[in-house]
């Protein structure tokens, strides 16, 4: 039986998630019961009349900070039945470790992920002190809220779930999965504005096509992201090819 991944998202703007979760792979994965994705409004975990979720920073300064009480209550509610070894509480912050394909793979094996979306100046530090959160960033830049970072993570993780994609091997050859960037792809027409699709892709010889794709993936990686080659699992043939590519360039 397929395991279901439950993703809970804590946010003050749950409406942001309405449309992005209703298309393509994510929509199909939800319909197939592979994943549940539930945005939770932090205001629902307030007890005051005005549902206040933020306040001014101690010590003065610009902006507002998300208060600890609603987040504590929400996390206690969402994780009281969690199995710690099969779940992760992720605090989205530009100060966290950078999100990668390998982290996406790790997350896709869990049963529950809780994503906490910050806003304004961020989240009261005591959330991090009490709950063992994994601080994750989607890159070295600052965006206005964790919601878009959460969507990036949700998309990257859901497409890795078993049976989420139509074709079993679709993610195996993608950029980063094999340690390399993906090879170039083409579709019909075979000639467009005088530009012809490489002959080898049209000849139906699967062995030659596989060799060409591997060579192009190595070439692209060498050109655009040579740093990846240090960690990529390379075969002797790959190393020979890399030497040839270097000689030719
Ligand atoms: N004052 C914070 C700082 O300088 O580290 C930035 C706060 S930012 C304007 C508001 C929220 O957006 C953060 O709490 C976080 O949830 C989210 N955010 C911003 N940049 C992010 C990034 N690169 N990765 C993940 N989340 C991010």
mmCIF file of N, CA, C and O and ligand atoms in Angstrom, residues 92-95 116-123 136-146 149, ligand 1:
data_model
loop_
_atom_site.group_PDB
_atom_site.id
_atom_site.type_symbol
_atom_site.label_atom_id
_atom_site.label_comp_id
_atom_site.label_asym_id
_atom_site.label_seq_id
_atom_site.Cartn_x
_atom_site.Cartn_y
_atom_site.Cartn_z
ATOM 1 N N UNK A 92 11.076 28.025 7.729
ATOM 2 C CA UNK A 92 11.612 28.640 6.510
ATOM 3 C C UNK A 92 12.258 29.966 6.863
ATOM 4 O O UNK A 92 11.619 30.847 7.446
ATOM 5 N N UNK A 93 13.517 30.090 6.527
ATOM 6 C CA UNK A 93 14.266 31.295 6.874
ATOM 7 C C UNK A 93 15.470 31.430 5.945
ATOM 8 O O UNK A 93 16.092 30.417 5.582
ATOM 9 N N UNK A 94 15.814 32.668 5.562
ATOM 10 C CA UNK A 94 17.009 32.822 4.718
ATOM 11 C C UNK A 94 18.282 32.416 5.453
ATOM 12 O O UNK A 94 19.338 32.279 4.842
ATOM 13 N N UNK A 95 18.170 32.211 6.765
ATOM 14 C CA UNK A 95 19.368 31.863 7.547
ATOM 15 C C UNK A 95 19.597 30.356 7.640
ATOM 16 O O UNK A 95 20.554 29.900 8.258
ATOM 17 N N UNK A 116 6.823 26.013 8.504
ATOM 18 C CA UNK A 116 6.421 27.249 9.194
ATOM 19 C C UNK A 116 6.847 28.441 8.332
ATOM 20 O O UNK A 116 8.039 28.628 8.061
ATOM 21 N N UNK A 117 5.854 29.215 7.891
ATOM 22 C CA UNK A 117 6.144 30.361 7.032
ATOM 23 C C UNK A 117 6.253 31.626 7.870
ATOM 24 O O UNK A 117 5.283 32.026 8.529
ATOM 25 N N UNK A 118 7.403 32.252 7.830
ATOM 26 C CA UNK A 118 7.575 33.533 8.515
ATOM 27 C C UNK A 118 7.041 34.662 7.665
ATOM 28 O O UNK A 118 6.733 34.490 6.480
ATOM 29 N N UNK A 119 6.904 35.823 8.260
ATOM 30 C CA UNK A 119 6.540 37.074 7.575
ATOM 31 C C UNK A 119 7.214 38.215 8.315
ATOM 32 O O UNK A 119 7.753 38.029 9.390
ATOM 33 N N UNK A 120 7.150 39.398 7.758
ATOM 34 C CA UNK A 120 7.692 40.613 8.406
ATOM 35 C C UNK A 120 9.172 40.426 8.755
ATOM 36 O O UNK A 120 9.952 40.018 7.913
ATOM 37 N N UNK A 121 9.527 40.660 10.028
ATOM 38 C CA UNK A 121 10.941 40.528 10.411
ATOM 39 C C UNK A 121 11.313 39.089 10.758
ATOM 40 O O UNK A 121 12.461 38.790 11.079
ATOM 41 N N UNK A 122 10.331 38.214 10.776
ATOM 42 C CA UNK A 122 10.596 36.810 11.082
ATOM 43 C C UNK A 122 9.762 36.336 12.260
ATOM 44 O O UNK A 122 8.734 36.927 12.601
ATOM 45 N N UNK A 123 10.234 35.254 12.887
ATOM 46 C CA UNK A 123 9.471 34.542 13.919
ATOM 47 C C UNK A 123 10.201 34.645 15.244
ATOM 48 O O UNK A 123 11.439 34.556 15.289
ATOM 49 N N UNK A 136 15.484 25.958 7.044
ATOM 50 C CA UNK A 136 15.786 25.744 5.620
ATOM 51 C C UNK A 136 15.563 27.038 4.835
ATOM 52 O O UNK A 136 14.574 27.745 5.040
ATOM 53 N N UNK A 137 16.509 27.308 3.929
ATOM 54 C CA UNK A 137 16.436 28.482 3.055
ATOM 55 C C UNK A 137 16.336 27.995 1.614
ATOM 56 O O UNK A 137 16.892 26.954 1.271
ATOM 57 N N UNK A 138 15.634 28.763 0.753
ATOM 58 C CA UNK A 138 15.616 28.363 -0.659
ATOM 59 C C UNK A 138 16.705 29.086 -1.449
ATOM 60 O O UNK A 138 16.798 28.920 -2.660
ATOM 61 N N UNK A 139 17.533 29.865 -0.799
ATOM 62 C CA UNK A 139 18.638 30.520 -1.508
ATOM 63 C C UNK A 139 19.065 31.778 -0.788
ATOM 64 O O UNK A 139 18.378 32.257 0.113
ATOM 65 N N UNK A 140 20.190 32.306 -1.195
ATOM 66 C CA UNK A 140 20.748 33.472 -0.518
ATOM 67 C C UNK A 140 20.132 34.775 -1.024
ATOM 68 O O UNK A 140 20.777 35.555 -1.736
ATOM 69 N N UNK A 141 18.873 34.953 -0.708
ATOM 70 C CA UNK A 141 18.159 36.196 -0.986
ATOM 71 C C UNK A 141 16.989 36.236 -0.024
ATOM 72 O O UNK A 141 16.639 35.208 0.568
ATOM 73 N N UNK A 142 16.394 37.416 0.150
ATOM 74 C CA UNK A 142 15.285 37.529 1.105
ATOM 75 C C UNK A 142 13.993 37.788 0.348
ATOM 76 O O UNK A 142 13.921 38.705 -0.468
ATOM 77 N N UNK A 143 12.979 36.950 0.599
ATOM 78 C CA UNK A 143 11.650 37.191 0.040
ATOM 79 C C UNK A 143 10.729 37.622 1.178
ATOM 80 O O UNK A 143 11.117 37.569 2.350
ATOM 81 N N UNK A 144 9.516 38.052 0.829
ATOM 82 C CA UNK A 144 8.664 38.690 1.850
ATOM 83 C C UNK A 144 8.047 37.716 2.830
ATOM 84 O O UNK A 144 7.622 38.109 3.909
ATOM 85 N N UNK A 145 7.934 36.447 2.426
ATOM 86 C CA UNK A 145 7.290 35.497 3.325
ATOM 87 C C UNK A 145 7.670 34.076 2.987
ATOM 88 O O UNK A 145 8.098 33.776 1.860
ATOM 89 N N UNK A 146 7.481 33.178 3.947
ATOM 90 C CA UNK A 146 7.862 31.784 3.753
ATOM 91 C C UNK A 146 6.940 31.017 2.824
ATOM 92 O O UNK A 146 7.246 29.883 2.436
ATOM 93 N N UNK A 149 8.560 30.003 -0.419
ATOM 94 C CA UNK A 149 9.598 28.996 -0.133
ATOM 95 C C UNK A 149 8.919 27.652 0.142
ATOM 96 O O UNK A 149 9.381 26.599 -0.326
HETATM 97 N N1 LIG B 1 14.635 39.500 8.936
HETATM 98 C C1 LIG B 1 14.859 38.240 8.316
HETATM 99 C C2 LIG B 1 16.337 38.081 8.027
HETATM 100 O O1 LIG B 1 16.951 39.056 7.597
HETATM 101 O O2 LIG B 1 16.859 36.958 8.163
HETATM 102 C C3 LIG B 1 14.080 38.133 7.000
HETATM 103 C C4 LIG B 1 12.608 38.065 7.188
HETATM 104 S S1 LIG B 1 11.775 37.808 5.659
HETATM 105 C C5 LIG B 1 11.378 39.422 5.150
HETATM 106 C C6 LIG B 1 10.218 37.176 6.151
HETATM 107 C C7 LIG B 1 10.087 35.672 6.045
HETATM 108 O O3 LIG B 1 10.239 35.256 4.708
HETATM 109 C C8 LIG B 1 11.086 34.857 6.828
HETATM 110 O O4 LIG B 1 10.738 34.736 8.185
HETATM 111 C C9 LIG B 1 11.042 33.532 6.109
HETATM 112 O O5 LIG B 1 9.995 32.707 6.566
HETATM 113 C C10 LIG B 1 10.756 33.943 4.680
HETATM 114 N N2 LIG B 1 11.966 33.957 3.833
HETATM 115 C C11 LIG B 1 12.598 35.025 3.339
HETATM 116 N N3 LIG B 1 13.638 34.674 2.584
HETATM 117 C C12 LIG B 1 13.676 33.329 2.597
HETATM 118 C C13 LIG B 1 14.542 32.354 2.016
HETATM 119 N N4 LIG B 1 15.578 32.693 1.272
HETATM 120 N N5 LIG B 1 14.280 31.051 2.248
HETATM 121 C C14 LIG B 1 13.237 30.660 3.012
HETATM 122 N N6 LIG B 1 12.383 31.539 3.591
HETATM 123 C C15 LIG B 1 12.597 32.856 3.384
#
